[in-house]
Coordinates of C-alpha atoms and ligand atoms in Angstrom, one line a residue:
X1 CA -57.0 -29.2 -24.6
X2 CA -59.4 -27.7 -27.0
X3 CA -58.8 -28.0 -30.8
X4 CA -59.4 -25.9 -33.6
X5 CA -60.3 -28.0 -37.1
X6 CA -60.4 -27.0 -40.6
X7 CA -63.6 -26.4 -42.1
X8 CA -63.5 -28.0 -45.7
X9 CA -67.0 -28.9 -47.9
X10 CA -69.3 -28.1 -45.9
X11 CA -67.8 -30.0 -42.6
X12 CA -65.6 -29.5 -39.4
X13 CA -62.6 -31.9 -40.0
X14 CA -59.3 -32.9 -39.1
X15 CA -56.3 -32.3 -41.3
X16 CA -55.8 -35.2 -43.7
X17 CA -52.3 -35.2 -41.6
X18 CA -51.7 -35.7 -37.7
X19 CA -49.9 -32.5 -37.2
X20 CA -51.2 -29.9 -34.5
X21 CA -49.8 -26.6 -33.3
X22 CA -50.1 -24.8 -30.2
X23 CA -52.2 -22.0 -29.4
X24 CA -51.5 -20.0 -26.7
X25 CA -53.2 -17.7 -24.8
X26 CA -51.0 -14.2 -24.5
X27 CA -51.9 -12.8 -21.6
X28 CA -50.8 -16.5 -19.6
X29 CA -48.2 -17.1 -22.0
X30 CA -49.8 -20.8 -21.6
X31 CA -51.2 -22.9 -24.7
X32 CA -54.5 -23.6 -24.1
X33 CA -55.4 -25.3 -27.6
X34 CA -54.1 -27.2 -30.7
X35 CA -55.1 -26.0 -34.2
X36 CA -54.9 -28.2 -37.5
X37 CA -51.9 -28.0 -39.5
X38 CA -53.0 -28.2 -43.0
X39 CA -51.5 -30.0 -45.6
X40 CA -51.4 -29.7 -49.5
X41 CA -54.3 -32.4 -49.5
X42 CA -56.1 -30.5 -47.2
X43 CA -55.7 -27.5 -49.5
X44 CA -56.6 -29.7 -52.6
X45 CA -59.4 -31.2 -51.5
X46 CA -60.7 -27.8 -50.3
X47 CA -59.9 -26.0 -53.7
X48 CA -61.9 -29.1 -55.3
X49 CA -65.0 -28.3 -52.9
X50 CA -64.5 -24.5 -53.7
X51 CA -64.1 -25.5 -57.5
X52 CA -67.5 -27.6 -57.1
X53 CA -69.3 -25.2 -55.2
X54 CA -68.7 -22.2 -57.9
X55 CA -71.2 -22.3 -60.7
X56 CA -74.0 -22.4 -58.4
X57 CA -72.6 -19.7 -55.9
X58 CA -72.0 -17.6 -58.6
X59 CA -75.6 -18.3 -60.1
X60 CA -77.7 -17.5 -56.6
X61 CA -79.3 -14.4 -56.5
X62 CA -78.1 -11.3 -55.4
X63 CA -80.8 -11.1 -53.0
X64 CA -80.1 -15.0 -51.5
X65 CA -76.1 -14.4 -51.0
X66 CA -77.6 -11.5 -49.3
X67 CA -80.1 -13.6 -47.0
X68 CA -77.6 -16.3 -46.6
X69 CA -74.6 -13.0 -45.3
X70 CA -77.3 -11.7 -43.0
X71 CA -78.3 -14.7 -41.0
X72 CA -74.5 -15.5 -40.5
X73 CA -74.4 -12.0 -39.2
X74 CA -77.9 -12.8 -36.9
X75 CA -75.6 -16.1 -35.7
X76 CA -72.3 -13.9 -34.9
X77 CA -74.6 -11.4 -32.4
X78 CA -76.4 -14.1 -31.0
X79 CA -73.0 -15.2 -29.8
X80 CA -71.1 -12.1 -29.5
X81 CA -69.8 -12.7 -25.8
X82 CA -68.6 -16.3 -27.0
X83 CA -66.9 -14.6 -29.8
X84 CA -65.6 -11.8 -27.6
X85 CA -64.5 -14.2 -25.2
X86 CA -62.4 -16.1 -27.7
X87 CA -61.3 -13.1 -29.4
X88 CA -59.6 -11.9 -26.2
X89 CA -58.4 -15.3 -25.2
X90 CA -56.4 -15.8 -28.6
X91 CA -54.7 -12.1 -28.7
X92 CA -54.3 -11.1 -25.4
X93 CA -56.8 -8.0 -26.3
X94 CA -58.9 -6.1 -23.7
X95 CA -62.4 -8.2 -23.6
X96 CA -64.5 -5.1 -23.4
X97 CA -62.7 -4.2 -27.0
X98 CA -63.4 -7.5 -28.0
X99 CA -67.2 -7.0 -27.4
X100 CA -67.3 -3.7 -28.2
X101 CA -65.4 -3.5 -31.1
X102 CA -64.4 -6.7 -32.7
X103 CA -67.4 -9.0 -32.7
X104 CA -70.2 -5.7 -33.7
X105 CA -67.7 -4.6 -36.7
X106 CA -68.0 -8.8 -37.9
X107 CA -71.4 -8.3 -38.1
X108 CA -71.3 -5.0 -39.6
X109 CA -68.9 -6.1 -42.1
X110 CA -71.6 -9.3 -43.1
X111 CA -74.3 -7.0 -43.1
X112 CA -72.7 -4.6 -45.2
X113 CA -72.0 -7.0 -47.5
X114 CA -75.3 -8.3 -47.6
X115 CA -76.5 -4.6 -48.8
X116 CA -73.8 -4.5 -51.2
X117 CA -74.6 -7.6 -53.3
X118 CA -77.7 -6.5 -53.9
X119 CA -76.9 -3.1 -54.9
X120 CA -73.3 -3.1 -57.0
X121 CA -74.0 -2.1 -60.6
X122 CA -72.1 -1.8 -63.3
X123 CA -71.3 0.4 -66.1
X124 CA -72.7 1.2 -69.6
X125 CA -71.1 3.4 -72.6
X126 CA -73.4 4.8 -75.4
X127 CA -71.6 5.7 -78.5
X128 CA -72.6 8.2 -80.7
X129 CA -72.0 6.1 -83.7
X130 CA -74.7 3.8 -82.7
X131 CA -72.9 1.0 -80.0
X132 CA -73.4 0.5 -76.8
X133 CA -71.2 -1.1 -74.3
X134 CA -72.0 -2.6 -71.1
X135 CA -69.4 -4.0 -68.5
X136 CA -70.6 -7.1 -67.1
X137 CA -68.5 -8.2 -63.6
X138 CA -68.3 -11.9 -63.1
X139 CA -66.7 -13.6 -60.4
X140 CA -63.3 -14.3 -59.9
X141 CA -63.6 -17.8 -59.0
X142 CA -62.0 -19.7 -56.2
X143 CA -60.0 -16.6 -53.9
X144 CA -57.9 -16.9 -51.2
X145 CA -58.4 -14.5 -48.3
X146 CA -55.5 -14.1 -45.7
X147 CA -55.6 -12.4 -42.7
X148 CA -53.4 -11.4 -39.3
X149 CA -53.8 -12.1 -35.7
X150 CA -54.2 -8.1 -34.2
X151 CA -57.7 -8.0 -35.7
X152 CA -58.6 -11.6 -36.7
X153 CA -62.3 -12.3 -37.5
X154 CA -63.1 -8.5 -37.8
X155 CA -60.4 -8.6 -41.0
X156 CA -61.2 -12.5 -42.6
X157 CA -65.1 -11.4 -42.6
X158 CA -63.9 -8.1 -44.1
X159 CA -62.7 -10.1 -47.0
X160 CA -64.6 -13.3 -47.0
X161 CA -68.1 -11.1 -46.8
X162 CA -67.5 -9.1 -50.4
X163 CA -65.6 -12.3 -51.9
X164 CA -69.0 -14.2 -51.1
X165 CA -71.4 -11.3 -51.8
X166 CA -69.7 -10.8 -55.4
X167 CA -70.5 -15.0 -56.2
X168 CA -66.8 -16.3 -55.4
X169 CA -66.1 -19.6 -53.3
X170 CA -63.1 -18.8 -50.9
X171 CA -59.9 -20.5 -49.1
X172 CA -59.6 -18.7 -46.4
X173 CA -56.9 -18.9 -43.3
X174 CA -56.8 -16.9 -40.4
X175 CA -53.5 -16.5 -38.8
X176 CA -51.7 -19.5 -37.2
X177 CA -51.5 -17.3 -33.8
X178 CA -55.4 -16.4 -33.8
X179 CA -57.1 -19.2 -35.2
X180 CA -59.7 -19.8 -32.7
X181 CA -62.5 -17.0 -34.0
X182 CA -62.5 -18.1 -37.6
X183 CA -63.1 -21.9 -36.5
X184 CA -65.6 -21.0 -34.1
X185 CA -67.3 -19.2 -37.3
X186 CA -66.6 -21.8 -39.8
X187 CA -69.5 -23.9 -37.7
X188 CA -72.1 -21.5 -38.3
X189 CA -71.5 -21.9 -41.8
X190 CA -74.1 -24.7 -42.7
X191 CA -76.5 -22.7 -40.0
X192 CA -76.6 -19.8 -42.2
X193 CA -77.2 -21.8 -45.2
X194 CA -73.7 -21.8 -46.5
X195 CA -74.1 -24.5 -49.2
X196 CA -70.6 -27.2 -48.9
X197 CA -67.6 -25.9 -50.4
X198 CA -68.5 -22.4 -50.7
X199 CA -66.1 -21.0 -48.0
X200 CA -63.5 -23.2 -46.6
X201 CA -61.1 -22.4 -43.3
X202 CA -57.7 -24.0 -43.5
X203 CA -55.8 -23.5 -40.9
X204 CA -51.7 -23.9 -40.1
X205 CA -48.9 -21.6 -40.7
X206 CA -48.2 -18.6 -43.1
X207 CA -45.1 -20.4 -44.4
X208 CA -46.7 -24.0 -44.6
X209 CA -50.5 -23.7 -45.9
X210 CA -50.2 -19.9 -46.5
X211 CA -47.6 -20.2 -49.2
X212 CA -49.9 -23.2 -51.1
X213 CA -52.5 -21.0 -51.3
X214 CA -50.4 -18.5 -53.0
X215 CA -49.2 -20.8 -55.2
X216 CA -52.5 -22.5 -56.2
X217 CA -52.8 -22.6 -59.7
X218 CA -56.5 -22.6 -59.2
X219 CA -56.7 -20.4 -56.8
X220 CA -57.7 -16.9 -58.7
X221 CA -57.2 -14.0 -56.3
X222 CA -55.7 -13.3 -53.4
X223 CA -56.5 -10.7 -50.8
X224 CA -54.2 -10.3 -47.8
X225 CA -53.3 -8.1 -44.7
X226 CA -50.4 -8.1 -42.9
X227 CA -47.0 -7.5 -42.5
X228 CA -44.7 -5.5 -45.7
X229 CA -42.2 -8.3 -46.1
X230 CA -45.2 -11.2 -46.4
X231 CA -46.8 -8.8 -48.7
X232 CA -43.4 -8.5 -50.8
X233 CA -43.3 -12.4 -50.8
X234 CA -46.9 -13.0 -51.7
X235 CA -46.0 -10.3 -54.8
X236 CA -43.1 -12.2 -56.3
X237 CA -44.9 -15.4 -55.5
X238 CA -47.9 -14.4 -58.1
X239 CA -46.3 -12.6 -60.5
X240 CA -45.7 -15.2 -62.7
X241 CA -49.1 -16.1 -62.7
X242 CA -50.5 -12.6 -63.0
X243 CA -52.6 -13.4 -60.0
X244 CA -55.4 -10.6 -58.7
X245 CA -53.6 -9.3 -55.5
X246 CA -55.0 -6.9 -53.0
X247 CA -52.4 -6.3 -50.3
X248 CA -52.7 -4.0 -46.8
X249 CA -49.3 -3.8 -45.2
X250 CA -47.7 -2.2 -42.6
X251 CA -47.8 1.8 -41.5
X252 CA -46.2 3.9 -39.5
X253 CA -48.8 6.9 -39.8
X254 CA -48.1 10.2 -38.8
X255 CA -50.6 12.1 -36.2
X256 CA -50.0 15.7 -36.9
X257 CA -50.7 18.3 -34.3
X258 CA -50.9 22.1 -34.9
X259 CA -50.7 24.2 -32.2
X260 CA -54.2 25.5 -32.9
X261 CA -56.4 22.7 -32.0
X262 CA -58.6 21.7 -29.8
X263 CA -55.4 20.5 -27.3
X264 CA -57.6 18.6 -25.5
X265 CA -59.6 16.7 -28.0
X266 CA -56.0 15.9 -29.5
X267 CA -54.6 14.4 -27.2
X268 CA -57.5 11.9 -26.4
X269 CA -57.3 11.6 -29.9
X270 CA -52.8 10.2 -29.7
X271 CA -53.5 8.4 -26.9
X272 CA -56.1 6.2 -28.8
X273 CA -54.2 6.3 -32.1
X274 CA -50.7 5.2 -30.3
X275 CA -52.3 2.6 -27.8
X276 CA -55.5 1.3 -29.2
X277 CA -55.4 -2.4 -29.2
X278 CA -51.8 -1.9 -27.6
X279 CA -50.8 -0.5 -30.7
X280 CA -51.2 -3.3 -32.8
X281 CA -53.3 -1.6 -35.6
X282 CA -51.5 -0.8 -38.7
X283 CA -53.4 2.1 -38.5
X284 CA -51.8 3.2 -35.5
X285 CA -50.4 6.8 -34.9
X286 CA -46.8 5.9 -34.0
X287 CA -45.2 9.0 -35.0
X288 CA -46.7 12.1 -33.6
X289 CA -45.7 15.1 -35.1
X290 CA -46.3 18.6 -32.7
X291 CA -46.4 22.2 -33.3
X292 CA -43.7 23.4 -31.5
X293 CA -45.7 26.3 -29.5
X294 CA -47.5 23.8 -27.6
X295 CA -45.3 21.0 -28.1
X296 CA -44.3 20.7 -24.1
X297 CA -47.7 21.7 -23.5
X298 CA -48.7 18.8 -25.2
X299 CA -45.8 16.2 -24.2
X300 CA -46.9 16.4 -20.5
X301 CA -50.5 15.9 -20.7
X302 CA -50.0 12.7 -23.3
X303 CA -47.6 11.4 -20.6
X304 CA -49.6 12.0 -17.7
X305 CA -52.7 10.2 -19.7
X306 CA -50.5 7.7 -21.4
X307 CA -49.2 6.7 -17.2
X308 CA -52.8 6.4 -16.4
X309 CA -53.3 3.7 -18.9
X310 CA -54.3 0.4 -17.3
X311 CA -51.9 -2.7 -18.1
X312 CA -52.8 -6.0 -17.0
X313 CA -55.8 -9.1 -16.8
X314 CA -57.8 -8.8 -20.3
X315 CA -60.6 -9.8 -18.4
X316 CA -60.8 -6.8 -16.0
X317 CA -63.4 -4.0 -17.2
X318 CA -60.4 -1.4 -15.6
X319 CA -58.1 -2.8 -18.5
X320 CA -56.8 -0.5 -20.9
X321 CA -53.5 -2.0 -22.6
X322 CA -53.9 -5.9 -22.9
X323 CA -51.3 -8.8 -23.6
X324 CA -49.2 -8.8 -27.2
X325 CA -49.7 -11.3 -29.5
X326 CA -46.3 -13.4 -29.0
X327 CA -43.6 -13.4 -26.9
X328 CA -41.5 -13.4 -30.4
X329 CA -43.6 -10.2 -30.6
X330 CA -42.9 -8.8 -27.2
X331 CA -39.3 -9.2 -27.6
X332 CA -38.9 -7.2 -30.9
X333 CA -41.2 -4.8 -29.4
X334 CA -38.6 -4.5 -26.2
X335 CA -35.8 -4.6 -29.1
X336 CA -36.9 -1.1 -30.8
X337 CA -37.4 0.4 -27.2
X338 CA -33.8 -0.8 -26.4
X339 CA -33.0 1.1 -29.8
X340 CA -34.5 4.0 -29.6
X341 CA -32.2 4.5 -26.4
X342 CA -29.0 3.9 -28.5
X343 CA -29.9 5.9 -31.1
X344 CA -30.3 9.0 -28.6
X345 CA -34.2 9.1 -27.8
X346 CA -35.3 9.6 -24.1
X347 CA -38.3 7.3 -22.8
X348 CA -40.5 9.7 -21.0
X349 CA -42.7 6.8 -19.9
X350 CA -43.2 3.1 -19.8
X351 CA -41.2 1.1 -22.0
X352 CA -40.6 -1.8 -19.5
X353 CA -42.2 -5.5 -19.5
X354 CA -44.9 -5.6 -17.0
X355 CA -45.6 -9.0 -15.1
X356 CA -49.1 -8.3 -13.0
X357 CA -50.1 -10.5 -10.3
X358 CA -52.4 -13.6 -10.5
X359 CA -53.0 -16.0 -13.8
X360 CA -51.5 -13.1 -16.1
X361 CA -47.8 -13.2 -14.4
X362 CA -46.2 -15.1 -16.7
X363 CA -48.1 -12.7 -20.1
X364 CA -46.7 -10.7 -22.5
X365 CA -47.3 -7.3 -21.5
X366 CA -45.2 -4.0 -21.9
X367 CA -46.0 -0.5 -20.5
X368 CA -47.0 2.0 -22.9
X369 CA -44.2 4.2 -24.3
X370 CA -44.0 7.5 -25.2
X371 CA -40.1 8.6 -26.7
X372 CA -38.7 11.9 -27.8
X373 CA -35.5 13.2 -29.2
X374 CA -35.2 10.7 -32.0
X375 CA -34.4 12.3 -35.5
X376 CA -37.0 11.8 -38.0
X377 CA -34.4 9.2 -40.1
X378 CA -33.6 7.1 -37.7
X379 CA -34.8 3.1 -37.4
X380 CA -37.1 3.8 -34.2
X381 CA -39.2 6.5 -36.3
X382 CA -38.9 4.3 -39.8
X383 CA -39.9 0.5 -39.1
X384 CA -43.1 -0.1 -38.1
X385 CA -42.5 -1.4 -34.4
X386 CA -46.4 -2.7 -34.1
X387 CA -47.2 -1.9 -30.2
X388 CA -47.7 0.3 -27.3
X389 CA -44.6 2.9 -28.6
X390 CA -45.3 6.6 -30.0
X391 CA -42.5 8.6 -31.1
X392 CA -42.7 12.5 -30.2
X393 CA -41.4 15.1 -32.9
X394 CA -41.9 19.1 -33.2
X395 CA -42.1 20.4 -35.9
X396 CA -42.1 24.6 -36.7
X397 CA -44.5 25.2 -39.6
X398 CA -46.9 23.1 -42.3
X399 CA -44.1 22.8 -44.7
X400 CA -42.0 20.8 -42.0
X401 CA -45.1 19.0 -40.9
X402 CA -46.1 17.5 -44.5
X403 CA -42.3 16.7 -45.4
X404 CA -41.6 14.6 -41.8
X405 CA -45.1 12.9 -42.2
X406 CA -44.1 12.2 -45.5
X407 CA -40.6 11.1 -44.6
X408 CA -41.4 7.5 -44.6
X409 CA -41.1 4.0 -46.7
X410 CA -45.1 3.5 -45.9
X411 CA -48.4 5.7 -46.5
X412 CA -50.9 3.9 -45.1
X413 CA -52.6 6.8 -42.7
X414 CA -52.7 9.7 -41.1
X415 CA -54.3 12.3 -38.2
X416 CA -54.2 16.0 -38.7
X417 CA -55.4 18.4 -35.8
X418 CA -56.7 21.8 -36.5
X419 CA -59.2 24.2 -36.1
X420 CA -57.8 26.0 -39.4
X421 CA -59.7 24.1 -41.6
X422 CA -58.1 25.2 -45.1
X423 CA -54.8 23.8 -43.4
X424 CA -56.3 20.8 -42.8
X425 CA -57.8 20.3 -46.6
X426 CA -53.8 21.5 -47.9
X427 CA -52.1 19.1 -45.8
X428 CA -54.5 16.1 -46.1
X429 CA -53.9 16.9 -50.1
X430 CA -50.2 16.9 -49.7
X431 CA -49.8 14.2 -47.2
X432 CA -48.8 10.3 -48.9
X433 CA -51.5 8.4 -47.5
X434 CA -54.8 6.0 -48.5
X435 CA -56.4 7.5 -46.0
X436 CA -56.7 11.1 -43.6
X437 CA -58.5 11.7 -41.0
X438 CA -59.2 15.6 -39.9
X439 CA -59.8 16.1 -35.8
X440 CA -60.0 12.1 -35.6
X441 CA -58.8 9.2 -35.6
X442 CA -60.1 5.6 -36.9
X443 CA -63.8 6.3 -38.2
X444 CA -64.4 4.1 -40.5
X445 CA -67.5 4.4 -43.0
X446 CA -67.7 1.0 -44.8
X447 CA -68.5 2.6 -47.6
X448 CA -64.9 4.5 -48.3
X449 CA -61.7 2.8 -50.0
X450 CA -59.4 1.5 -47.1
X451 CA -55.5 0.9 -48.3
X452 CA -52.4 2.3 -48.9
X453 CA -49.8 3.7 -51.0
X454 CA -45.5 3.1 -51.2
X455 CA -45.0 0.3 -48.8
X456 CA -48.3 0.3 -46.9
X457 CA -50.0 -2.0 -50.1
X458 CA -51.6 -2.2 -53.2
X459 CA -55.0 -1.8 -54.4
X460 CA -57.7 -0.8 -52.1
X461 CA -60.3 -2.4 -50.2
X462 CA -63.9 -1.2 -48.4
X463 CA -67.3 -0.4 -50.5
X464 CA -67.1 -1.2 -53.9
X465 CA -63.6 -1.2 -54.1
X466 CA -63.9 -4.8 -52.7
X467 CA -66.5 -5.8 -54.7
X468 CA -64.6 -4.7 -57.9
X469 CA -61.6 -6.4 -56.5
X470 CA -63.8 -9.2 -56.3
X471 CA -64.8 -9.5 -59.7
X472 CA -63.8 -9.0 -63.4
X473 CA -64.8 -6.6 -65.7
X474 CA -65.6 -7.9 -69.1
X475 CA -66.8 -5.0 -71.4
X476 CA -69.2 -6.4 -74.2
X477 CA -69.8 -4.1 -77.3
X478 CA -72.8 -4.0 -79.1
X479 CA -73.2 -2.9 -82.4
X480 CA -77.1 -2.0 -83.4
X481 CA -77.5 0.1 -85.9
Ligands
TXE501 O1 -47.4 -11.0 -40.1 P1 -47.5 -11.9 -41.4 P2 -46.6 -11.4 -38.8 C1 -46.9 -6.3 -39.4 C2 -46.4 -5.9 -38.0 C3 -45.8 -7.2 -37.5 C4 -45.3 -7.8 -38.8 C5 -45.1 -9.3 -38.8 O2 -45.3 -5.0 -38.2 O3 -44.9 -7.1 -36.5 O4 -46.2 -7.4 -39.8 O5 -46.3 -9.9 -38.3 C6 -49.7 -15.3 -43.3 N1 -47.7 -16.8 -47.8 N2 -48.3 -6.6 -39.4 O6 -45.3 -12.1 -39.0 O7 -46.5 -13.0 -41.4 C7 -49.7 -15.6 -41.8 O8 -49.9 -16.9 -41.5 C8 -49.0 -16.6 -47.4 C9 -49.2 -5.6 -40.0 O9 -47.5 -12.0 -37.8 O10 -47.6 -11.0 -42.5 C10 -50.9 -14.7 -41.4 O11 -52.1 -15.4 -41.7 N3 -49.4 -16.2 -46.2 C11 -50.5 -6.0 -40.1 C12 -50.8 -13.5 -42.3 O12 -50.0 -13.9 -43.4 C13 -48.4 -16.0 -45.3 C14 -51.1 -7.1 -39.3 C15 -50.2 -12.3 -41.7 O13 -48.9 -12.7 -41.1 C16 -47.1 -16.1 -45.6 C17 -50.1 -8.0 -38.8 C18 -46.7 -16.5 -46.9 N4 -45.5 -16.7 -47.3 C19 -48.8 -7.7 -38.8 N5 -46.3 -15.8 -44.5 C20 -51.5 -5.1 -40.7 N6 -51.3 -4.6 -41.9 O14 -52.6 -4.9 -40.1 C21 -47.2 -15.4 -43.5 N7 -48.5 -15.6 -44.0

């Protein structure tokens, strides 16, 4: 059985305690590791090693952090298909997405990161009177950065990169169901000339070690993704303690289709926004909103594509729709498919628990669903059910569009299809979101604040947003006539 250790000052190690959990691999349904349960020693002696590490980290040059942020990003390539491969095994994703996706954005996000140290600047105010004041941005400290299991190394590195490019030492702890990438990165640490203590990886559950980290009176900041009601805890948790919190929740994003787009490119466009990843992006398009002049149009071509979808073995390049993350998962997943039939909506396709032959029988899979006739109110088309499940509503004109896609507890995305491109500049103004995207879905440009507003989070993260997360503003005023 392979295990997965913590990574504290600078070494690969065991948790001061015996206790292991399982790891299992989803699309088996069959551990196939052990992973470190960290305990509050653990966490202090890492927090001490962070502490320790701090004044120099913070005092490299720009240009060093940067070095140090490339080479771990030259060590990631190098082993892209090992990462790939582990990346698939722990979440039951499509390897090709793994390789193609994952593992390149881990490195892009390093890289990126790299640039950025080197180039954030800071602001200065002239006065007229005869002051000037310049804002200097020092690091936070010792952060915490916690991240979720449906995009695990590609989201720690997009936090640990900035924490580590703007001079903090960081805590970091992948998710407890998908902690194999992060250890398998934590040992290139010392390769890329990572100096001890300057990024530790605890490992264990979000409950256990992730609630200590919260509560870590030396612990400065803490940057999270995952689900609302974590996000809700991790809130009340801090607020005494007036703790830096960045927080990316849950969605449940509209994809809005007007009858005059390209029909075609739109519905290439809902299939990969509803079923990406098998919908386990919380920037998923989960509700899809349609014109009703081509809205039957438009249901029968995303059902015949959404049939064609390939469910089954990870590992086979004609794989589409991989395993979920749990069978805890898979069975709420089944749950909201069960209730979208009791509260009146008709599954036009999928929907059922698929067991394929061969070493992926006993899996977590589900067939991709596609439902209509729900009302927009209703539980199916309000909690964010995190899979292979889009919702189908029409919708008359723009008014109705913007209030349904608005008609919702989160606004973290959303997908607008047009050729009318004033429309598409009204409704992306209108529509409660962090972030729009107009005859697309999911481009990301590192540059651009990534986050959301109501329930989807706080505070925003990408560019300089993370790097001003990362650090404190301290305005100094200088008096010189
Ligand atoms: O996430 P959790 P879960 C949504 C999605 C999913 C639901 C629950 O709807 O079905 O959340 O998923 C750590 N203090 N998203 O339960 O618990 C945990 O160990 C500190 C959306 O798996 O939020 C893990 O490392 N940390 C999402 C991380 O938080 C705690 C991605 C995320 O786990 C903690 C994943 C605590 N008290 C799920 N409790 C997105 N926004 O992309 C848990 N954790």
């Amino acid at each position: 059985m392979e295990k997965i250790y913590n990574y504290i000052d600078g070494t690969v190690q065991s948790t001061g305690g015996s206790d292991w959990f399982d790891v299992y691999e989803p699309a088996t349904g069959k551990v196939y590791a052990q992973a470190a349960e960290s305990s509050p020693d653990d966490l202090d002696a890492a927090v001490e090693a962070a502490r320790g590490a701090f004044d120099d980290w913070a005092a490299t040059p720009a240009a060093d952090r940067a070095r140090v942020l490339n080479r771990l990003a030259d060590l990631v390539e190098e082993r892209t298909e090992d990462f790939a491969e582990a990346e698939s095994i722990d979440t039951g994703k499509p390897l090709s997405l793994a390789r193609n996706v994952d593992v390149p954005r881990v490195a892009a996000n390093l890289r990126f990161y790299a640039g950025a140290a080197e180039h954030f600047a800071s602001e200065s105010h002239a006065m007229e009177s005869g002051a000037i004041n310049y804002t200097l941005r020092q690091p936070l400290g010792v952060v915490g950065c916690i991240s979720p299991w449906n995009l695990p190394l590609y989201l720690l590195s997009w936090k640990i990169a900035p924490a580590l490019a703007a001079g903090n030492t960081v805590i970091a702890k992948p998710s407890e169901l998908t902690p194999m990438t992060a250890y398998l990165f934590s040992r290139l640490f010392s390769r890329a000339g990572l100096p001890p203590g300057v990024v530790n990886v605890l490992h264990g559950t979000g409950a256990g070690i992730g609630q200590q980290i919260v509560d870590h009176p030396a612990i400065a900041a803490i940057s999270f993704t995952g689900g609302t009601r974590t996000g809700e805890t991790i809130a009340r948790s801090t607020a005494g303690r007036f703790k830096k919190l960045s927080l990316e929740l849950g969605g449940k994003n509209p994809n809005i289709v007007f009858a005059d787009c390209d029909v075609e490119r739109a519905l290439d466009g809902a299939v990969r926004a509803g079923f990406t990843n098998q919908g386990e992006i919380c920037l998923c398009g989960s509700r899809l909103l349609v014109q009703s002049g081509i809205y039957d149009e438009f249901r029968e071509g995303l059902v015949s594509r959404v049939r064609a979808l390939q469910v089954g073995d990870p590992n086979d390049a004609a794989t589409d729709q991989g395993a979920l993350i749990s069978e805890a998962h898979l069975e709420k997943v089944l749950g909201y498919l069960g209730l979208a039939r009791e509260e009146g909506g008709e599954i036009l396709c999928g929907g059922e628990q698929v067991r394929p032959d061969g070493r992926c029988a006993d899996g977590w899979f589900v067939a991709p669903a596609v439902i209509e006739g729900l009302s927009a109110g209703c539980r199916t088309n309000q909690e964010e059910i995190f899979g292979p499940v889009v919702s189908l509503m029409p919708f008359d004109d723009e008014d109705e569009a913007v209030a349904l896609a608005n008609q919702s507890r989160f606004g973290l995305a959303a997908s607008i299809w047009s050729r009318d491109i004033e429309r598409c500049l009204r409704v992306a103004k209108h529509v409660e979101a962090g972030l729009v995207w107009v005859n697309t879905w999911m481009v990301r440009d590192l540059r651009t604040p990534m986050g959301g507003v109501k329930q989807s989070g706080m505070g925003r993260e990408g560019g300089f947003e993370s790097m001003r997360f990362f650090t404190e503003p301290k305005n100094v005023c200088v008096r010189y006539d």
